[in-house]
PDB file of C-alpha atoms in Angstrom:
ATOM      1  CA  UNK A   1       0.000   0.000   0.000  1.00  0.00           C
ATOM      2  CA  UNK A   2       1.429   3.188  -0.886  1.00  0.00           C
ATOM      3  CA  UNK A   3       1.504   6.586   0.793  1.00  0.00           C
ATOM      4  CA  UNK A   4      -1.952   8.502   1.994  1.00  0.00           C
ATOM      5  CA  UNK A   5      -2.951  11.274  -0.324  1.00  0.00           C
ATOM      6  CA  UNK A   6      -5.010  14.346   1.495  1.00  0.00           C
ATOM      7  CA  UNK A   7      -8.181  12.986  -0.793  1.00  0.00           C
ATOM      8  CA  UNK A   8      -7.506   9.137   1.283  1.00  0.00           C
ATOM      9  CA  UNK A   9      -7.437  10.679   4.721  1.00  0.00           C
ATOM     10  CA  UNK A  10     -10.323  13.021   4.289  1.00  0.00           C
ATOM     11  CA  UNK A  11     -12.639  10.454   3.196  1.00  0.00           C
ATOM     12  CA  UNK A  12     -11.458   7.817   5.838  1.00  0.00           C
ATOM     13  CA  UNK A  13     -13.964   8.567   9.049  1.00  0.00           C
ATOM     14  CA  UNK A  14     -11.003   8.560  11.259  1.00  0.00           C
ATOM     15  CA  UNK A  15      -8.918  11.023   8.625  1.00  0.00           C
ATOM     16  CA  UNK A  16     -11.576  13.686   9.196  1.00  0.00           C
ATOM     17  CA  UNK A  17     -10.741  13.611  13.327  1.00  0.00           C
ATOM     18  CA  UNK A  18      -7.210  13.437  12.221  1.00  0.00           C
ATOM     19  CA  UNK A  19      -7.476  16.386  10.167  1.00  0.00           C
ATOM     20  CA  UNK A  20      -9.371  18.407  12.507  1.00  0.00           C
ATOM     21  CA  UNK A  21      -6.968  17.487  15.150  1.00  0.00           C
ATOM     22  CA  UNK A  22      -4.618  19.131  13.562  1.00  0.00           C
ATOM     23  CA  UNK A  23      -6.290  22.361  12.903  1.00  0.00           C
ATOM     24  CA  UNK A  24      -7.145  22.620  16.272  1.00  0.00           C
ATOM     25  CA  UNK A  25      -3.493  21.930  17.328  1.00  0.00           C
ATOM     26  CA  UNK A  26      -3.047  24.775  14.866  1.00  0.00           C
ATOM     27  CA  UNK A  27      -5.206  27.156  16.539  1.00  0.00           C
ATOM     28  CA  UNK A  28      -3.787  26.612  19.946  1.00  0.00           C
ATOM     29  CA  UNK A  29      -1.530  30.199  20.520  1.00  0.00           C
ATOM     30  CA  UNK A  30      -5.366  31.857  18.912  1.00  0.00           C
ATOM     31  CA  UNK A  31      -7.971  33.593  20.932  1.00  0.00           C
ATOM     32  CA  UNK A  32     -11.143  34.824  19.380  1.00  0.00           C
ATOM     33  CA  UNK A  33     -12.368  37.985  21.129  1.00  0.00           C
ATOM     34  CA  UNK A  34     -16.156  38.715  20.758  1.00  0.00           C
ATOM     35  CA  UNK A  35     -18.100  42.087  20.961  1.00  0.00           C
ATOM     36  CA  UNK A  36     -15.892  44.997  19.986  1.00  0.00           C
ATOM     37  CA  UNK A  37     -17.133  47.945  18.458  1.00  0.00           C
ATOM     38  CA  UNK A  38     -16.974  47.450  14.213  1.00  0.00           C
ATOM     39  CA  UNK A  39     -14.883  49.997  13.048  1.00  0.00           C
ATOM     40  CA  UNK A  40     -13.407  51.070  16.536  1.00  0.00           C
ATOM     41  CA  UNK A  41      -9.732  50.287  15.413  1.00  0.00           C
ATOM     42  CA  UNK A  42      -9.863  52.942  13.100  1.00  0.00           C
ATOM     43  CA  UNK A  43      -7.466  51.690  10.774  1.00  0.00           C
ATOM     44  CA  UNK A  44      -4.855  51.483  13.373  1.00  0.00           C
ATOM     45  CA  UNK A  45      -2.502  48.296  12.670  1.00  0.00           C
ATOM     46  CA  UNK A  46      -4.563  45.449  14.010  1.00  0.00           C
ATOM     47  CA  UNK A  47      -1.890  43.864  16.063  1.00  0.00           C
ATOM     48  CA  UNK A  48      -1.375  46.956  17.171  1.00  0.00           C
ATOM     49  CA  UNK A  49      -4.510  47.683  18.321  1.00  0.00           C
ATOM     50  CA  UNK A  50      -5.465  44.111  19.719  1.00  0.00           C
ATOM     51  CA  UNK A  51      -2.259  44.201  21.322  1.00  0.00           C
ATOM     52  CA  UNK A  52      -3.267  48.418  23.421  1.00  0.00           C
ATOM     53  CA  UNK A  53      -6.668  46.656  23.691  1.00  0.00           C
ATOM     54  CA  UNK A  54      -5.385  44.096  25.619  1.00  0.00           C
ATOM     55  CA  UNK A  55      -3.078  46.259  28.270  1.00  0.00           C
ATOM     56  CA  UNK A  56      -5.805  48.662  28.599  1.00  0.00           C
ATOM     57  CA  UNK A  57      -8.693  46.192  29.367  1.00  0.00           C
ATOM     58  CA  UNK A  58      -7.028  43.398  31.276  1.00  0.00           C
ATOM     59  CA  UNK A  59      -4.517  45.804  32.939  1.00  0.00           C
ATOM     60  CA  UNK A  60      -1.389  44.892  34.866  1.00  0.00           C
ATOM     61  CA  UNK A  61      -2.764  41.937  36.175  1.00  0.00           C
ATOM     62  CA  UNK A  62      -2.246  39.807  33.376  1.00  0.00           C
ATOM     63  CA  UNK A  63       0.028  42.244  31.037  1.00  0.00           C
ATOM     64  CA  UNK A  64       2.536  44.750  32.473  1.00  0.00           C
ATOM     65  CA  UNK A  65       3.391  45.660  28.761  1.00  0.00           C
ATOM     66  CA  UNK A  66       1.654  44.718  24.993  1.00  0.00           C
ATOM     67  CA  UNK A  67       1.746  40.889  24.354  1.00  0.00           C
ATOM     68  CA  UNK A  68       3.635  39.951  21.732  1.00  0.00           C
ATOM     69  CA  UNK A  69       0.799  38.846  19.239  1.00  0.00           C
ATOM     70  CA  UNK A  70       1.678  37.304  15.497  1.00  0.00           C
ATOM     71  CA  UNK A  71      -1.590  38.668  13.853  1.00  0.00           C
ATOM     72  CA  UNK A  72      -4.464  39.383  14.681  1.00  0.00           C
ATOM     73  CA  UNK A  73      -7.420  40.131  12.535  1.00  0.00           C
ATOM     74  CA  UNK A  74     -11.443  40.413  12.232  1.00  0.00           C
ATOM     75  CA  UNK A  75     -12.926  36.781  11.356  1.00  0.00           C
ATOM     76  CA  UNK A  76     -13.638  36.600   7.640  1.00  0.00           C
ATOM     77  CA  UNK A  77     -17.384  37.017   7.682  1.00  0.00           C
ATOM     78  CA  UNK A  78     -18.934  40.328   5.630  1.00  0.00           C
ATOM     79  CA  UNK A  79     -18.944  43.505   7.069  1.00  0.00           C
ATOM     80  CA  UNK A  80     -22.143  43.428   9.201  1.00  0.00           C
ATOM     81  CA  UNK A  81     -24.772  46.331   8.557  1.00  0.00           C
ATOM     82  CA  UNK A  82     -25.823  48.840  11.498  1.00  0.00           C
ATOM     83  CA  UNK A  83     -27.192  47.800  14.669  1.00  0.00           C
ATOM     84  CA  UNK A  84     -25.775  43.738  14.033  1.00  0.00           C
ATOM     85  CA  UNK A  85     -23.064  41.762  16.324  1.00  0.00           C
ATOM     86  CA  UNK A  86     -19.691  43.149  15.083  1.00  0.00           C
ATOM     87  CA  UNK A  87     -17.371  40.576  13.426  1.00  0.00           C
ATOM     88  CA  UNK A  88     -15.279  38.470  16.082  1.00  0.00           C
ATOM     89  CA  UNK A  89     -11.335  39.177  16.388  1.00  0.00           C
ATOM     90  CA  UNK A  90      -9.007  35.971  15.689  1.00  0.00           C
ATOM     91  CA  UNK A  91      -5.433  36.972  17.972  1.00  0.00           C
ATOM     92  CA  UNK A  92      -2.615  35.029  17.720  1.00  0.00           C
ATOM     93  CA  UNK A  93      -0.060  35.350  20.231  1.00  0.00           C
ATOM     94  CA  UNK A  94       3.402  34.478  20.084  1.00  0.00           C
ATOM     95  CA  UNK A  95       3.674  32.873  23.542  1.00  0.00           C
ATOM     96  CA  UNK A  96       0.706  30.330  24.224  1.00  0.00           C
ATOM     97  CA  UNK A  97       1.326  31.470  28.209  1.00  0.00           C
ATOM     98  CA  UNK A  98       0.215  34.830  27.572  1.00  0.00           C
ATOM     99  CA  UNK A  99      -3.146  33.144  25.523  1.00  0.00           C
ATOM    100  CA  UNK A 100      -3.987  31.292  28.764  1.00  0.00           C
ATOM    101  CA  UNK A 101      -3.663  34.301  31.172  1.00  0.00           C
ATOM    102  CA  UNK A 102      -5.455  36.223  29.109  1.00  0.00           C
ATOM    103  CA  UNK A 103      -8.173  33.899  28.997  1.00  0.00           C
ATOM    104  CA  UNK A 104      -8.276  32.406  32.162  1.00  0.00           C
ATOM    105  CA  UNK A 105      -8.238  36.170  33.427  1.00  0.00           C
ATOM    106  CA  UNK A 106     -11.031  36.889  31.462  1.00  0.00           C
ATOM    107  CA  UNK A 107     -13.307  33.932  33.159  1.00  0.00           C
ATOM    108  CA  UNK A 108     -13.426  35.377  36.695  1.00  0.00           C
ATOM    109  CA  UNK A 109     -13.820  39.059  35.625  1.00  0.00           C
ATOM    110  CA  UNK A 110     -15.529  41.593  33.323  1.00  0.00           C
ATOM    111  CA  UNK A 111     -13.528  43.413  30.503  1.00  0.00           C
ATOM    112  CA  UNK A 112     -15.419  46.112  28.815  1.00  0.00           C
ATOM    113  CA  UNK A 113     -14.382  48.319  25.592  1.00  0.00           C
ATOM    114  CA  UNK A 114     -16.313  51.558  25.290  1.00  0.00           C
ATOM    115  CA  UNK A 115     -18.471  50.330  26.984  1.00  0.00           C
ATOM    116  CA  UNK A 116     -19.171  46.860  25.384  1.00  0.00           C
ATOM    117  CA  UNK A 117     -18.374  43.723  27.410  1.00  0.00           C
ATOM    118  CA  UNK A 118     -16.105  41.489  26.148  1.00  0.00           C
ATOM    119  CA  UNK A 119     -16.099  37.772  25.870  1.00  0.00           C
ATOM    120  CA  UNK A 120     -13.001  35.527  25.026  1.00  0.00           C
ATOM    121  CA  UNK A 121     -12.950  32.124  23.681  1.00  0.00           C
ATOM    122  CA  UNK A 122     -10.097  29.283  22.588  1.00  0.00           C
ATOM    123  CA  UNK A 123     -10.646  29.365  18.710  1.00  0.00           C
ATOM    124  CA  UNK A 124     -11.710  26.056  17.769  1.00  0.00           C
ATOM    125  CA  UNK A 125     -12.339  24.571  14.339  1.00  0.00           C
ATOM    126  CA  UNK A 126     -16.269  24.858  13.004  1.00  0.00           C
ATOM    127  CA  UNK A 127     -16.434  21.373  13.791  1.00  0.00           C
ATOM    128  CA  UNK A 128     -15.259  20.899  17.378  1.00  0.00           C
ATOM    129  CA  UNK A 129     -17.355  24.493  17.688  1.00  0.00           C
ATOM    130  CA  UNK A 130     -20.291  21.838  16.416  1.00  0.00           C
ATOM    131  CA  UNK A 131     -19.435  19.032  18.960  1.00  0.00           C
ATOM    132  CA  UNK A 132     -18.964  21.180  21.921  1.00  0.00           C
ATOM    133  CA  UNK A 133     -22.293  22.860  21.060  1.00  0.00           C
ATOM    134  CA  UNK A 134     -24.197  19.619  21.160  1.00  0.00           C
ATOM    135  CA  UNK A 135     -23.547  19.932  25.055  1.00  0.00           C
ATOM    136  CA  UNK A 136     -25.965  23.083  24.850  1.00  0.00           C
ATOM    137  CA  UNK A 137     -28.976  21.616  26.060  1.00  0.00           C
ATOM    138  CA  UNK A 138     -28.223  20.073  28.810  1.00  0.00           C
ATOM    139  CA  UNK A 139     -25.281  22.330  30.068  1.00  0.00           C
ATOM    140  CA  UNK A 140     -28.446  24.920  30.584  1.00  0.00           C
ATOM    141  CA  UNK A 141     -30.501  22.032  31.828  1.00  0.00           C
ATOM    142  CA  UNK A 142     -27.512  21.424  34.423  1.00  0.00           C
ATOM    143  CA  UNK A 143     -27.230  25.685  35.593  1.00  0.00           C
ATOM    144  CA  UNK A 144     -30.581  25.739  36.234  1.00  0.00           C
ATOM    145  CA  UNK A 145     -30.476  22.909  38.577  1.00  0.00           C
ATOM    146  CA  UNK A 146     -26.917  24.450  40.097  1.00  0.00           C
ATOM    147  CA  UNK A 147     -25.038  21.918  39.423  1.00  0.00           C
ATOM    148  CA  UNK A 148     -21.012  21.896  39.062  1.00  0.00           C
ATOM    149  CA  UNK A 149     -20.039  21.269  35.120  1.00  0.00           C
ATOM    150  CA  UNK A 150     -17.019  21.813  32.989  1.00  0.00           C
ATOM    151  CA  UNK A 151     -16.535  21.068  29.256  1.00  0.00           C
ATOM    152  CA  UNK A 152     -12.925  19.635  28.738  1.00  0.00           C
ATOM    153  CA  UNK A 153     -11.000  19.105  25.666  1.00  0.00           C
ATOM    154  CA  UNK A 154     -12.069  18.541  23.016  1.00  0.00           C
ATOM    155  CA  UNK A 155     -15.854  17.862  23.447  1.00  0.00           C
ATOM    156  CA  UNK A 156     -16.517  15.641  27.024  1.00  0.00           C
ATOM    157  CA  UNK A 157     -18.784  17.334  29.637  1.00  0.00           C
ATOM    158  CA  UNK A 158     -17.651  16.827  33.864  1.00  0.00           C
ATOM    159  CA  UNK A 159     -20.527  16.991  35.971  1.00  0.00           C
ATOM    160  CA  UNK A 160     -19.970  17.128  39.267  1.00  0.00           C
ATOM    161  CA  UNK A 161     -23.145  16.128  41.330  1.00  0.00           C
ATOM    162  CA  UNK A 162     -23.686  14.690  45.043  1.00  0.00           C
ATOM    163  CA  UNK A 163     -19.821  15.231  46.076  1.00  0.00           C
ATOM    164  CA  UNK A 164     -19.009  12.199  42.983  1.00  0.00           C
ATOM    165  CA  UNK A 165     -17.309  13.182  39.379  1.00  0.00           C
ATOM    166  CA  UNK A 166     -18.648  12.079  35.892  1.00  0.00           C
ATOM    167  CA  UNK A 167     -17.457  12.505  32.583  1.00  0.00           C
ATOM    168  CA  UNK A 168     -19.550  11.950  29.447  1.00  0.00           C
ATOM    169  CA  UNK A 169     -18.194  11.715  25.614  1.00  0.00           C
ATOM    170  CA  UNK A 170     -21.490  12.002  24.328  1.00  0.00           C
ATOM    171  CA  UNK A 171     -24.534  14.793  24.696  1.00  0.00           C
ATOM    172  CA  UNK A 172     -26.904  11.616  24.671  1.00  0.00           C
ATOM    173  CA  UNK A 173     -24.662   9.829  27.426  1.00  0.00           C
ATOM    174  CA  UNK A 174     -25.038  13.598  29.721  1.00  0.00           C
ATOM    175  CA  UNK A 175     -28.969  13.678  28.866  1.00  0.00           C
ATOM    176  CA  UNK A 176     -29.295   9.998  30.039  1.00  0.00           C
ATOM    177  CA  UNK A 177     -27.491  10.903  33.132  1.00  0.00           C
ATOM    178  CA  UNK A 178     -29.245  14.497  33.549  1.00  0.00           C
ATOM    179  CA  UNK A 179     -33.140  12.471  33.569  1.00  0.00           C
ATOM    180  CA  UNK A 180     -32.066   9.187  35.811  1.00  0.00           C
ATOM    181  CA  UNK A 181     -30.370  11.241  38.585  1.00  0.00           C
ATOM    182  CA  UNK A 182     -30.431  14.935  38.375  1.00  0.00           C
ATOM    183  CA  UNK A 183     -33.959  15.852  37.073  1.00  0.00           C
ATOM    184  CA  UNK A 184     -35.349  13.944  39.561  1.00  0.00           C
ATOM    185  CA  UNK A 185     -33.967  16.785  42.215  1.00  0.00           C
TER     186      UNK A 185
END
């Protein structure tokens, strides 16, 4: 058997989580930042920009000086008209270290630009974005009822319920769980 083309590993089931394995790995220095002002960087250098942004919204707490970012750019989606969500920023920083901080900052407190909050996210391929949103329904099911969850890499939800730790790879494995033990609450 000779060598896989791209065409042979894309079709193969297993080729497709290969491949989007990969781009994931690929994303892992990126953040995407949601909810700032279309048009507010003023055609100011991106980087640039992203990089002030950063110092002057997260502060000396996570950045004493501008991160060192590679690019950083809106995602490629149109322009949207007046009044709609602005376009997302993709970052990527040099340093993966400075990524996490940044994020894991950004989880415990609220960072506002002119006066829109901001929400930061790992960027994930549209198909991990898929699997991890498949969790949806009963990750609200789960915060209604107070109970302890996490989603961990790449798509497996932790519940933790009645002092005891469980991990599901499925949504239909966590909705099983969520109707035999925790609905019944």
């Amino acid at each position: 058997m000779g060598p896989l083309s791209a065409t042979d590993i894309i079709s193969d089931p297993h080729g497709r989580d290969h491949v989007d394995d990969i781009e994931n790995r690929s994303r892992r220095s990126n953040l995407r930042i949601v909810n700032i002002p279309e048009g507010s960087e003023n055609g100011k250098d991106p980087v640039k920009f992203i990089a002030e942004l950063l110092v002057e919204c997260v502060g000396p707490d996570v950045f004493t000086e501008p991160p060192e970012l590679e690019r950083a750019h809106r995602s490629l989606a149109t322009k949207p008209k007046d009044g709609k969500p602005a376009r997302p920023f993709v970052v990527r920083f040099l340093r993966f270290q400075q990524r996490e901080a940044a994020l894991r900052w950004s989880r415990n407190h609220e960072v506002k630009f002119q006066g829109s909050p901001l929400r930061f996210y790992p960027d994930l391929s549209s198909a991990l974005a898929r699997k991890r949103a498949e969790y949806n329904g009963v990750k609200q099911a789960l915060y209604k009822k107070g109970v302890r969850f996490r989603l961990m890499h790449p798509a497996r939800l932790v519940v933790t319920f009645e002092a005891q730790t469980f991990t599901f790879d499925s949504p239909e494995e966590a909705q099983e769980f969520y109707k035999r033990r925790v609905a019944k609450e």
